[in-house]
Amino acid sequence: MRVEVRAVPTGELVSLTRWLRSQRPLQGRVDPVGRPPGREELGGAVELLSIAVGSGGAGMVLARALTTWLTNRHADVSITLTTPERTVTVEAKRVGDALPLLQEVLDQADRASAGDAG
């Protein structure tokens, strides 16, 4: 299953990409997704991250990594996690409840995709 992660401001995606790729269980699973360039742009900007998760604990690793990254932000940042089942937004100001919420969203999506496969 793939989940999408967006960050606001979008400039934070570079930092988030580096952080997620540094997590050993997520290496090779994090792909930046760009948008087409505008008329006066030289190239398209990264709009979101697409992350492959599934069995083996990658969902829990992703939830913990996102929570840790948000906790260490010095500016107002929010992330939006989208699975095939649900979308949730977490702000850095209210990160205390992020881990259980993110894990719940990823678990629901994992159960749903397992049901589709079987």
Short mmCIF file of C-alpha atoms in Angstrom, two decimals:
data_model
loop_
_atom_site.label_atom_id
_atom_site.label_comp_id
_atom_site.label_asym_id
_atom_site.label_seq_id
_atom_site.Cartn_x
_atom_site.Cartn_y
_atom_site.Cartn_z
CA MET A 1 0.00 0.00 0.00
CA ARG A 2 1.16 3.55 -0.70
CA VAL A 3 0.41 6.55 1.46
CA GLU A 4 0.84 10.19 0.57
CA VAL A 5 2.38 12.77 2.88
CA ARG A 6 2.10 16.51 2.28
CA ALA A 7 3.80 19.20 4.36
CA VAL A 8 2.85 22.85 4.83
CA PRO A 9 4.83 24.87 4.08
CA THR A 10 5.89 22.75 1.10
CA GLY A 11 9.51 23.86 1.56
CA GLU A 12 9.62 21.46 4.52
CA LEU A 13 9.33 18.47 2.16
CA VAL A 14 13.08 18.49 1.52
CA SER A 15 13.80 18.11 5.22
CA LEU A 16 11.05 15.52 5.63
CA THR A 17 12.32 13.52 2.65
CA ARG A 18 15.85 13.41 4.10
CA TRP A 19 14.54 12.42 7.52
CA LEU A 20 12.32 9.61 6.25
CA ARG A 21 15.01 8.25 3.95
CA SER A 22 17.41 8.13 6.91
CA GLN A 23 15.11 5.66 8.68
CA ARG A 24 16.48 2.24 7.76
CA PRO A 25 13.08 0.45 7.41
CA LEU A 26 11.86 3.23 5.07
CA GLN A 27 14.91 3.33 2.80
CA GLY A 28 13.87 2.77 -0.80
CA ARG A 29 10.19 3.36 0.08
CA VAL A 30 10.04 7.19 -0.05
CA ASP A 31 9.40 8.79 -3.46
CA PRO A 32 8.96 12.54 -4.02
CA VAL A 33 6.09 13.31 -6.40
CA GLY A 34 6.32 16.50 -8.42
CA ARG A 35 3.83 18.63 -10.20
CA PRO A 36 4.30 19.84 -13.77
CA PRO A 37 6.20 23.12 -14.05
CA GLY A 38 4.26 26.34 -14.50
CA ARG A 39 4.67 28.48 -17.63
CA GLU A 40 7.52 30.50 -16.14
CA GLU A 41 9.17 27.76 -14.05
CA LEU A 42 12.24 25.80 -15.06
CA GLY A 43 11.07 22.64 -13.34
CA GLY A 44 8.22 21.26 -11.33
CA ALA A 45 8.22 21.41 -7.54
CA VAL A 46 7.85 18.42 -5.24
CA GLU A 47 4.25 18.41 -4.11
CA LEU A 48 4.11 15.35 -1.85
CA LEU A 49 5.86 12.17 -0.81
CA SER A 50 4.56 8.75 -1.78
CA ILE A 51 5.61 6.10 0.72
CA ALA A 52 5.25 2.34 0.40
CA VAL A 53 4.14 0.73 3.65
CA GLY A 54 2.70 -2.64 4.44
CA SER A 55 3.47 -5.61 6.59
CA GLY A 56 6.72 -5.75 8.48
CA GLY A 57 6.21 -2.67 10.65
CA ALA A 58 6.87 0.05 8.07
CA GLY A 59 3.62 1.79 9.07
CA MET A 60 4.71 2.06 12.71
CA VAL A 61 8.16 3.25 11.65
CA LEU A 62 6.54 5.89 9.44
CA ALA A 63 4.21 7.06 12.25
CA ARG A 64 7.12 7.37 14.70
CA ALA A 65 9.36 9.07 12.15
CA LEU A 66 6.67 11.64 11.28
CA THR A 67 6.01 12.30 14.98
CA THR A 68 9.72 12.79 15.72
CA TRP A 69 10.18 15.04 12.70
CA LEU A 70 7.21 17.21 13.70
CA THR A 71 8.42 17.42 17.30
CA ASN A 72 11.75 18.83 16.11
CA ARG A 73 10.30 21.58 13.91
CA HIS A 74 11.05 25.13 15.04
CA ALA A 75 8.35 26.70 12.89
CA ASP A 76 4.65 26.08 12.42
CA VAL A 77 4.40 23.01 10.22
CA SER A 78 1.61 20.62 9.45
CA ILE A 79 1.58 17.30 7.63
CA THR A 80 -1.32 15.60 5.92
CA LEU A 81 -1.22 11.82 5.63
CA THR A 82 -3.54 10.25 3.06
CA THR A 83 -4.24 6.54 2.80
CA PRO A 84 -6.84 4.91 0.55
CA GLU A 85 -9.15 4.87 3.58
CA ARG A 86 -8.62 8.19 5.34
CA THR A 87 -6.88 11.58 5.49
CA VAL A 88 -5.55 13.16 8.67
CA THR A 89 -3.67 16.43 9.29
CA VAL A 90 -1.33 16.93 12.25
CA GLU A 91 0.20 20.27 13.25
CA ALA A 92 3.57 20.61 14.95
CA LYS A 93 1.89 22.61 17.72
CA ARG A 94 -0.28 19.62 18.67
CA VAL A 95 2.08 16.73 18.03
CA GLY A 96 1.51 15.06 21.43
CA ASP A 97 -1.33 12.93 20.08
CA ALA A 98 0.18 12.37 16.64
CA LEU A 99 1.70 8.91 17.09
CA PRO A 100 -1.52 7.10 18.09
CA LEU A 101 -3.52 8.95 15.44
CA LEU A 102 -1.04 8.28 12.63
CA GLN A 103 -0.68 4.64 13.66
CA GLU A 104 -4.46 4.20 13.69
CA VAL A 105 -4.77 5.64 10.17
CA LEU A 106 -1.97 3.42 8.84
CA ASP A 107 -3.36 0.32 10.59
CA GLN A 108 -6.82 0.89 9.08
CA ALA A 109 -5.35 1.26 5.62
CA ASP A 110 -3.17 -1.82 6.08
CA ARG A 111 -6.16 -3.93 7.17
CA ALA A 112 -8.20 -2.65 4.22
CA SER A 113 -5.46 -3.42 1.70
CA ALA A 114 -4.95 -6.89 3.22
CA GLY A 115 -8.66 -7.53 2.74
CA ASP A 116 -8.40 -6.49 -0.92
CA ALA A 117 -5.51 -8.89 -1.51
CA GLY A 118 -7.28 -11.89 -0.04
#
